[in-house]
CSV table of C-alpha atoms in Angstrom, one decimal:
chain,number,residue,atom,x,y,z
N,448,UNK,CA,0.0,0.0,0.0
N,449,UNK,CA,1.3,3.8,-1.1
N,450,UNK,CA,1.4,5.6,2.1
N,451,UNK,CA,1.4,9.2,1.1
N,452,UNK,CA,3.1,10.1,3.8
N,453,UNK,CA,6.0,9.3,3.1
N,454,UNK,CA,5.5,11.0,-1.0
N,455,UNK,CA,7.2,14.9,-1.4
N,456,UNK,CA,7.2,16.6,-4.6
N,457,UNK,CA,10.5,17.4,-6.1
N,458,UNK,CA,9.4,21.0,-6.7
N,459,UNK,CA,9.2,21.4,-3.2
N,460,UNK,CA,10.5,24.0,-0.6
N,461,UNK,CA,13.2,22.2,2.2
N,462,UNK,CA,11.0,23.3,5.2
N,463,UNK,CA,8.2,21.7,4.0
N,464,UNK,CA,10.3,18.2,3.8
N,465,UNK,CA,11.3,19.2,7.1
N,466,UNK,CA,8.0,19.3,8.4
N,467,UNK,CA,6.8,16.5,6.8
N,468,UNK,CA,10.1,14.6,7.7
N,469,UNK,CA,8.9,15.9,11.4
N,470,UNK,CA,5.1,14.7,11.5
N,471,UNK,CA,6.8,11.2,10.8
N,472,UNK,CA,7.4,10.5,14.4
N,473,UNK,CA,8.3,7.3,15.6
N,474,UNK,CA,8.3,5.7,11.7
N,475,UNK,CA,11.3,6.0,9.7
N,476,UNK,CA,12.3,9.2,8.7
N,477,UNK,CA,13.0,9.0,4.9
N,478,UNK,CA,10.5,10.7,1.9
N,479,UNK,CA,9.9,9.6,-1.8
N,480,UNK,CA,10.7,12.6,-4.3
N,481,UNK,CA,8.8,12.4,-7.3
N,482,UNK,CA,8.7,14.4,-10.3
N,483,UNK,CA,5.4,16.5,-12.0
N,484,UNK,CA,4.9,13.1,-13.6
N,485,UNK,CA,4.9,10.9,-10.5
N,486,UNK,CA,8.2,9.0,-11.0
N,487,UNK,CA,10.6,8.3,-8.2
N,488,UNK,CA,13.7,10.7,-8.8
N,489,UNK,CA,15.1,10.0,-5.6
N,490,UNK,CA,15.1,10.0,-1.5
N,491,UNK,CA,15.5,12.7,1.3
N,492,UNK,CA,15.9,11.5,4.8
N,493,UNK,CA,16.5,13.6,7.7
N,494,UNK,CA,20.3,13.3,7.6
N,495,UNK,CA,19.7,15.0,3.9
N,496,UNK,CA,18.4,17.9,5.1
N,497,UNK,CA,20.6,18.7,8.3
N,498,UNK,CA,23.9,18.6,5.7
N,499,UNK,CA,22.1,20.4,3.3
N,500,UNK,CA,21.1,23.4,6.2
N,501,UNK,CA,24.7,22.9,7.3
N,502,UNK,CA,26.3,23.8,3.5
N,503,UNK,CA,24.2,26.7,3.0
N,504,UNK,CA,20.9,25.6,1.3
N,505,UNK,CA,18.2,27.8,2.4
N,506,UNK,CA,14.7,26.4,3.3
N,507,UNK,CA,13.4,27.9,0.9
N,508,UNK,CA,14.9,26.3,-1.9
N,509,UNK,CA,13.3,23.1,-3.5
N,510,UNK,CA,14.2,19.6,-2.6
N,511,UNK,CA,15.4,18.7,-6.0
N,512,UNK,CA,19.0,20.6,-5.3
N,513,UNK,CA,19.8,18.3,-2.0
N,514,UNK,CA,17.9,14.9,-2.8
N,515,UNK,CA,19.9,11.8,-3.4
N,516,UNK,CA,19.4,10.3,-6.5
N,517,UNK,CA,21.2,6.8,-6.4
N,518,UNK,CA,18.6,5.5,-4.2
N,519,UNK,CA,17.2,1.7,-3.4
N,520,UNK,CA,14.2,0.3,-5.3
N,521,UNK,CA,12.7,-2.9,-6.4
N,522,UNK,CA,10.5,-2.8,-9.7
N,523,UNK,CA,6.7,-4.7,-9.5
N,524,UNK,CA,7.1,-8.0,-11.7
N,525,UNK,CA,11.0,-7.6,-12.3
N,526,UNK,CA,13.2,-7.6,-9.3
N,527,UNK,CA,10.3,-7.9,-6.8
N,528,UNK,CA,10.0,-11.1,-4.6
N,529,UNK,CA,10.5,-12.0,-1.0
N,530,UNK,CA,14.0,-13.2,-2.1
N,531,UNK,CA,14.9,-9.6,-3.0
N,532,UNK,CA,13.0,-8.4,-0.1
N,533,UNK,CA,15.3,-10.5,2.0
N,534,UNK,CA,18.5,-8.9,0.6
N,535,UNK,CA,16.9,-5.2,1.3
N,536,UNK,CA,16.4,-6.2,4.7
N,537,UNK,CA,20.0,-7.6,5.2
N,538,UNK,CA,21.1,-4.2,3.6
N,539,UNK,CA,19.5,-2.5,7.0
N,540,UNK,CA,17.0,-0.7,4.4
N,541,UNK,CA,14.1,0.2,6.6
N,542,UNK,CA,11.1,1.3,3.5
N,543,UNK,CA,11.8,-0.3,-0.1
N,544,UNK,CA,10.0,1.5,-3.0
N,545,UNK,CA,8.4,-0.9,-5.6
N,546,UNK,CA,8.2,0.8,-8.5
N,547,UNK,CA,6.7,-0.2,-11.9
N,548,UNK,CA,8.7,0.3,-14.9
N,549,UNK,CA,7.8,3.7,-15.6
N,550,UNK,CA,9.4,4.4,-11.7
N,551,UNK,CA,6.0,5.2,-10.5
N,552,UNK,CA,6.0,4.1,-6.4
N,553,UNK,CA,3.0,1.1,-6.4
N,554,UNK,CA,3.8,0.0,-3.0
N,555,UNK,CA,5.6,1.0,-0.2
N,556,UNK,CA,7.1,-1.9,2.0
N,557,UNK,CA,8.0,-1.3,5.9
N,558,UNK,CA,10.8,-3.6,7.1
N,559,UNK,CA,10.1,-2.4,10.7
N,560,UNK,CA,6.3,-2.8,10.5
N,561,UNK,CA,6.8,-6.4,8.8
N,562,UNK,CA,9.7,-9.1,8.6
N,563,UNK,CA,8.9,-9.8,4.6
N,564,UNK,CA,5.8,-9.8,2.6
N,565,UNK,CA,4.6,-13.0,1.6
N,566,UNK,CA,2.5,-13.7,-1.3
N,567,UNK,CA,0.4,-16.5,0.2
N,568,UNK,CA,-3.0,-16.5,1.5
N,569,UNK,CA,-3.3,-17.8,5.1
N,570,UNK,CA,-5.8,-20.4,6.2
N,571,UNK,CA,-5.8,-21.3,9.6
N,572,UNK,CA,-8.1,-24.4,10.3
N,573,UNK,CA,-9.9,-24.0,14.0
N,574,UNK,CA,-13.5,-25.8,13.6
N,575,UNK,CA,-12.2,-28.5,15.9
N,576,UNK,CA,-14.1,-29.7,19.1
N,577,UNK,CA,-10.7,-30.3,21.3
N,578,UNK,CA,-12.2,-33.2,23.1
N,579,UNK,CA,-8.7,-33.8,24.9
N,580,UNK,CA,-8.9,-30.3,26.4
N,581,UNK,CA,-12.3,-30.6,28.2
N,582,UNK,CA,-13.6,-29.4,30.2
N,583,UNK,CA,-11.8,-25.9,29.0
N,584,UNK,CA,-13.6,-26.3,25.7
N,585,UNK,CA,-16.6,-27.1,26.7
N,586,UNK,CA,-17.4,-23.3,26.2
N,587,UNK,CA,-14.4,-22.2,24.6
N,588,UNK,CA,-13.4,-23.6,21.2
N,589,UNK,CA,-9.7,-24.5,21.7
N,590,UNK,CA,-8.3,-21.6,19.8
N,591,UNK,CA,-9.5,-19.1,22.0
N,592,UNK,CA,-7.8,-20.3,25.0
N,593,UNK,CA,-5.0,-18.6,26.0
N,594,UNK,CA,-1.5,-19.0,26.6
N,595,UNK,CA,-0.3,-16.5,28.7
N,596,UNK,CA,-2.0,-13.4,28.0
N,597,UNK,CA,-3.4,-13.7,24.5
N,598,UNK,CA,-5.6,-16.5,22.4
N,599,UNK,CA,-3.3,-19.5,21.1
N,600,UNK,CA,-5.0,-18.7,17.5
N,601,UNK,CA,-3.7,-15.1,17.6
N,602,UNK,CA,0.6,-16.1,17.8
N,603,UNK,CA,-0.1,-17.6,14.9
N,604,UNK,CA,-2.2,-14.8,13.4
N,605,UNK,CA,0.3,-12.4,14.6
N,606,UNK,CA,3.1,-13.9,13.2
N,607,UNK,CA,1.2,-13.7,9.4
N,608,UNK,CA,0.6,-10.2,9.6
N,609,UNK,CA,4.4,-9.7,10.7
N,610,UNK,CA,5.3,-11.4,7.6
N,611,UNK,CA,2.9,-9.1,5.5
N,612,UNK,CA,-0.1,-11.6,4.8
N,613,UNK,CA,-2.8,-9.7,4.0
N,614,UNK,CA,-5.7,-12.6,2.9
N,615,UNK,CA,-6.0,-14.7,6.1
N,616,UNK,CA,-9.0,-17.1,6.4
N,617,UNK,CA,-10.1,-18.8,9.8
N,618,UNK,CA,-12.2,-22.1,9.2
N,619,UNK,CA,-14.8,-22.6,11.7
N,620,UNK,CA,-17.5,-24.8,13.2
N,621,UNK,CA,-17.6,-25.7,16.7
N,622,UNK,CA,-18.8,-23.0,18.8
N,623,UNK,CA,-17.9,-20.8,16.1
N,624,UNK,CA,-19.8,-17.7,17.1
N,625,UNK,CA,-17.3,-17.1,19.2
N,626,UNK,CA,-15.0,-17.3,16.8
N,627,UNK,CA,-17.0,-14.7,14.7
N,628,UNK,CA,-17.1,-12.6,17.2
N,629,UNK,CA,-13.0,-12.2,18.4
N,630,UNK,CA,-12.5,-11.5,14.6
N,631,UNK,CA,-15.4,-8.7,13.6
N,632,UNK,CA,-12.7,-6.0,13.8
N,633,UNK,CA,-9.5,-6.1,11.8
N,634,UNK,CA,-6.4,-7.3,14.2
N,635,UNK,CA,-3.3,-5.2,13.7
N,636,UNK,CA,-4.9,-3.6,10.2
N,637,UNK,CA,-6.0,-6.5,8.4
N,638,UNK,CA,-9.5,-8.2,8.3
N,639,UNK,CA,-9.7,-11.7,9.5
N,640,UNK,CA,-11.9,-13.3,7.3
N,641,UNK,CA,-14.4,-16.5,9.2
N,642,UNK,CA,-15.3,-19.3,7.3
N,643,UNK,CA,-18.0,-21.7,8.0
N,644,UNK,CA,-17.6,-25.0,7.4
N,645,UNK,CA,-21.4,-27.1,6.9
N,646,UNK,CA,-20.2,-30.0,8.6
N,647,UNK,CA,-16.4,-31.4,10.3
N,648,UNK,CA,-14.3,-32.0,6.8
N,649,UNK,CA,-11.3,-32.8,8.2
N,650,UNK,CA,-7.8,-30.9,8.4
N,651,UNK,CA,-8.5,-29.6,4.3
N,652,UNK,CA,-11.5,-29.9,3.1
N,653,UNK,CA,-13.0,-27.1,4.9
N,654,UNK,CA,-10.7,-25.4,2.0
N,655,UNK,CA,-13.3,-25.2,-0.5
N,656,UNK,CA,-15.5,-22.9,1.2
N,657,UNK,CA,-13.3,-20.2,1.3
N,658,UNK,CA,-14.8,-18.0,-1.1
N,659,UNK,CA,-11.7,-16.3,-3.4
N,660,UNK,CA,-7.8,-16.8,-3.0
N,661,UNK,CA,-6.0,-13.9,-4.2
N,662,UNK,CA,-2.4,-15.6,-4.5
N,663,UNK,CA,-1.4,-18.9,-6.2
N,664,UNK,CA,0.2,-20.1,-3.3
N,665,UNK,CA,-1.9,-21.2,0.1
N,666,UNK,CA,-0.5,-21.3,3.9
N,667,UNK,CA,-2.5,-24.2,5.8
N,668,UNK,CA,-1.8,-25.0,9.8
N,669,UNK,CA,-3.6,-26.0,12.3
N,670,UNK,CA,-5.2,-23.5,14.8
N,671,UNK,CA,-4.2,-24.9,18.2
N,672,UNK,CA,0.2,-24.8,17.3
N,673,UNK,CA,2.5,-22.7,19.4
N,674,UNK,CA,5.4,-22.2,17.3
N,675,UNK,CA,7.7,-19.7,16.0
N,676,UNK,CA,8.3,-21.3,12.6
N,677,UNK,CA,10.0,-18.9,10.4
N,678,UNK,CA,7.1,-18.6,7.5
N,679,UNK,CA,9.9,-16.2,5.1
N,680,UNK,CA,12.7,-19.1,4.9
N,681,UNK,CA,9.4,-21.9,4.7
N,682,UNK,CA,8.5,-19.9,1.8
N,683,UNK,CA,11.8,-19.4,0.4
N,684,UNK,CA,12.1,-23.1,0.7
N,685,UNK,CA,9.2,-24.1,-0.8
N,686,UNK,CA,10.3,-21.4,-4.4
N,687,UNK,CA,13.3,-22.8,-4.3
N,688,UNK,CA,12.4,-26.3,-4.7
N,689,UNK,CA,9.6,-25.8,-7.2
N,690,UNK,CA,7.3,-27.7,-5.2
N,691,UNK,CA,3.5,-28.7,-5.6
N,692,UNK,CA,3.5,-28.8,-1.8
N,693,UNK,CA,5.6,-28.6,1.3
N,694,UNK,CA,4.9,-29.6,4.9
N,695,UNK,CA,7.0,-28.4,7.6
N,696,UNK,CA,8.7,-31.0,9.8
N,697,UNK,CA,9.8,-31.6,13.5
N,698,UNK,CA,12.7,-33.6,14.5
N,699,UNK,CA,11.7,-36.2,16.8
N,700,UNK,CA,13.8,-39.2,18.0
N,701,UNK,CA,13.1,-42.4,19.5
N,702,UNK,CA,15.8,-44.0,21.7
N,703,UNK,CA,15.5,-47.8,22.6
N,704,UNK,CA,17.2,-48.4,26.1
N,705,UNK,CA,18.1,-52.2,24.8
N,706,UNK,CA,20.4,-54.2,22.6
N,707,UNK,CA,18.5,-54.7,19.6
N,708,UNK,CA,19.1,-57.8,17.4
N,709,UNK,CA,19.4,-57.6,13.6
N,710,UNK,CA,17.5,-61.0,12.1
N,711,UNK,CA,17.7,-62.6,8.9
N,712,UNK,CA,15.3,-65.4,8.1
N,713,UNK,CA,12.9,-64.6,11.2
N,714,UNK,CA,15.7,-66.3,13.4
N,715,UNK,CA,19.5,-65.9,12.8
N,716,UNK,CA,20.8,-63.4,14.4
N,717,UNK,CA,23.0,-61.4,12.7
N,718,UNK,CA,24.2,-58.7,14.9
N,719,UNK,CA,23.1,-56.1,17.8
N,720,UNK,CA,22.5,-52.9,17.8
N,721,UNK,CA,23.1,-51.5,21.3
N,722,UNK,CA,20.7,-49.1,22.8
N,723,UNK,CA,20.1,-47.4,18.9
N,724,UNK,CA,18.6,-44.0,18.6
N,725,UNK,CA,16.3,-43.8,15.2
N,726,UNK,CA,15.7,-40.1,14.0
N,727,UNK,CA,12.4,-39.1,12.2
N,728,UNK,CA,10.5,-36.3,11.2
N,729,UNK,CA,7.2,-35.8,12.4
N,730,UNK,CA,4.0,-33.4,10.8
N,731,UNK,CA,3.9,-30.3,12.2
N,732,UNK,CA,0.7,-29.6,11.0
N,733,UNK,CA,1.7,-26.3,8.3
N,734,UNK,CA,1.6,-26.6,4.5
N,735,UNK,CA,2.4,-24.8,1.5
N,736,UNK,CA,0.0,-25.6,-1.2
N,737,UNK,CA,-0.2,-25.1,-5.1
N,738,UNK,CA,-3.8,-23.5,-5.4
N,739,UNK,CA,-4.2,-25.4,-8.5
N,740,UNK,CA,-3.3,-28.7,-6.5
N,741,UNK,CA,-6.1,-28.1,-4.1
N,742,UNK,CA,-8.4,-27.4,-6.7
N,743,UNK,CA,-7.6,-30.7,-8.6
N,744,UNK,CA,-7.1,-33.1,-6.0
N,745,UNK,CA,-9.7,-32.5,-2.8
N,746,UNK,CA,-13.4,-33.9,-2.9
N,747,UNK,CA,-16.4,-31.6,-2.8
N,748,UNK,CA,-18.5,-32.1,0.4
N,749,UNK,CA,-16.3,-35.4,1.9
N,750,UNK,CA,-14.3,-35.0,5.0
N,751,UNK,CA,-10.5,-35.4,3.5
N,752,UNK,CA,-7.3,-34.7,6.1
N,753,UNK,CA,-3.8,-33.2,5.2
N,754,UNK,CA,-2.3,-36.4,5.2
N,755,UNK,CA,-4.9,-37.6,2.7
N,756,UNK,CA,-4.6,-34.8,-0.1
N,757,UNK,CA,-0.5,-35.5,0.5
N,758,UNK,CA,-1.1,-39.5,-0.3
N,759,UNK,CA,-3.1,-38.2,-3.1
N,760,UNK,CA,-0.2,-35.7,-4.6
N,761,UNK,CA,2.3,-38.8,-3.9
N,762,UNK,CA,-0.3,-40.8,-5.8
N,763,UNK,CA,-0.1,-39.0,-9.1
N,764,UNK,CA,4.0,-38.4,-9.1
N,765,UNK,CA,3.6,-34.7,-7.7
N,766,UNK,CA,6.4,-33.2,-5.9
N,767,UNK,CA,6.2,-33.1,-1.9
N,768,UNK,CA,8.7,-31.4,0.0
N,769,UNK,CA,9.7,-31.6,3.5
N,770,UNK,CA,10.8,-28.5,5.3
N,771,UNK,CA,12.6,-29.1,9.0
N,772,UNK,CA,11.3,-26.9,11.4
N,773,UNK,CA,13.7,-25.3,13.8
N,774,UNK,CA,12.7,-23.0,17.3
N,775,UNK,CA,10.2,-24.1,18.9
N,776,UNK,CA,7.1,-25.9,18.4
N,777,UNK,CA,4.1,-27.3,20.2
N,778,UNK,CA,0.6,-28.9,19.4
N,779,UNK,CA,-1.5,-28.0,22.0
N,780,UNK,CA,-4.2,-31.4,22.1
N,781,UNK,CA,-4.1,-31.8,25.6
N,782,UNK,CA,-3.6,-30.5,29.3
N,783,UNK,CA,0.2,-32.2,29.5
N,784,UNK,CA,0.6,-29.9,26.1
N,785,UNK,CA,-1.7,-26.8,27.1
N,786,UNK,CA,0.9,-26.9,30.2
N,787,UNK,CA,3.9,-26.8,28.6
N,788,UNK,CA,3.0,-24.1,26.5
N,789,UNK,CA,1.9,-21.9,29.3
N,790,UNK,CA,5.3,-22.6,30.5
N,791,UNK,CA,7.5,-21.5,27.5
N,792,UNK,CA,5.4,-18.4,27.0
N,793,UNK,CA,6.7,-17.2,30.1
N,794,UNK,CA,10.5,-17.6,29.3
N,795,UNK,CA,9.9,-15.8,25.9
């Protein structure tokens, strides 16, 4: 979105870039200088004008003497992704132009006000009963509870808008007024948009009642995770690899506290494996989804899970990634769960 704000004409006097520069406040204090024809000719920040004061401009004189004209930008459908986002925000760059090719600003995106801006639509699954939580959700759908001192859905909701989603879907059913009703209002400037689902359809199918997507790419998870999984380098991951669909991945290990014989024939031993460790990964319940492959592959009006539409894609020879999750992650299902989380929330 083009905040106007942050926009100065080129033609205009120093003091009013000072003032405008001023009324910025605690946002960062850099303007976009375009010309009588709207192009971006270059930046003015406050630095700008303090040297230009100090070498004699006057005030009075327009912008277009001090501005600086080798400046940062990203052109819309060119040089514009969240890989090149990335780089910006490793180059300290606070606001990154996006320009289109005649150098008019289209968007303007603030690195302090988001990590990245993903071009995914969110949906966030939460019609579940959570049986193993009762009786907290006996009144309370599960996503509402809260660890520490806000609902377990809103992390994750939180951590979407910090990576600049702005299409986020919640799925409900059970006790899904409630539901309605904590998401009326926009949270943190975007509109959470509540989706009903007719009947329980598993961990996808509630999918196809969400009425448009706006990107080609969706972002599935589960309501109830506490997590801090690091949707930019999922993302990034999931471009890279040119994949129909990804699912992020936990570590998990099993260690066997015996000798463990290795048999050929059902009987001869053939050696021991002392006390082994195996390593695994295990679903951690977030996707990253090829609209096309969710409107090819799941059933109208059947209950169908995750783990169903990815035996389907394996099915027909599509390509399913894995993507290891690192930081923390927890699925809250029950009270030994609910507990832990309300434990790491207080350490963070």
């Amino acid at each position: 979105m083009v905040e106007k704000k942050y926009i100065i004409h080129h033609n205009d006097p120093l003091l009013s870039a000072l003032k405008q520069i001023n009324s910025l406040a605690d946002h960062p204090l850099v303007l976009f200088v375009v010309d009588d024809n709207d192009r971006m000719v270059g930046t003015l920040t406050d630095g700008d004008s303090r040297r230009a004061l100090i070498s004699g401009t006057s005030i009075n004189d327009p912008i277009s003497k001090v501005i600086n004209r080798n400046f940062q930008s990203l052109t819309d459908g060119v040089d514009y992704d969240v890989r090149h986002l990335h780089e910006q925000k490793k180059k300290r760059m606070h606001l990154v132009p996006i320009l289109d090719k005649e150098r008019h600003i289209v968007d303007i995106i603030n690195l302090d006000r988001y990590r990245t801006k993903l071009p995914v639509d969110a949906v966030i699954m939460a019609g579940g009963k959570g049986e193993r939580l009762r009786p907290l959700t006996e009144k309370k759908p599960k996503p509402l509870l809260k660890v520490g001192d806000k609902c377990i859905i809103d992390y994750n909701i939180d951590n979407l808008i910090e990576c600049g989603v702005e299409h986020i879907s919640v799925t409900v059913n059970y006790l899904k007024e409630q539901l309605e009703e904590h998401y009326d209002k926009p949270r943190n400037g975007v509109k959470i948009q509540t989706v009903r689902e007719p009947k329980f359809l598993g961990t996808i199918g509630g999918l196809q009642f969400v009425p448009q997507f706006h990107n080609d790419t969706i972002l599935l998870m589960n309501s109830d995770l506490f997590t801090n999984i690091d949707f930019e380098n999922f993302f990034l991951h999931f471009e890279e690899h040119k994949a129909d669909m990804s699912a992020a991945a936990i570590p998990y290990s099993i260690s066997v506290p015996y000798g463990i014989f290795t048999i050929e024939d059902q009987r001869n031993i053939r050696g021991i494996l002392e006390k082994p460790t195996y390593n695994y990964y295990a679903n951690a319940g977030i996707y990253l989804i090829r609209r096309e492959m969710l409107e090819k592959y799941i059933p109208r009006d059947a209950f169908f899970n995750a783990t169903d539409f990815m035996e389907k894609l394996i099915a027909e020879g599509r390509k399913l990634v894995r993507f290891p999750l690192s930081g923390y992650w927890i699925d809250i299902g029950n009270k030994q769960e609910y507990a832990k989380a309300q434990d790491l929330v207080k350490h963070l």
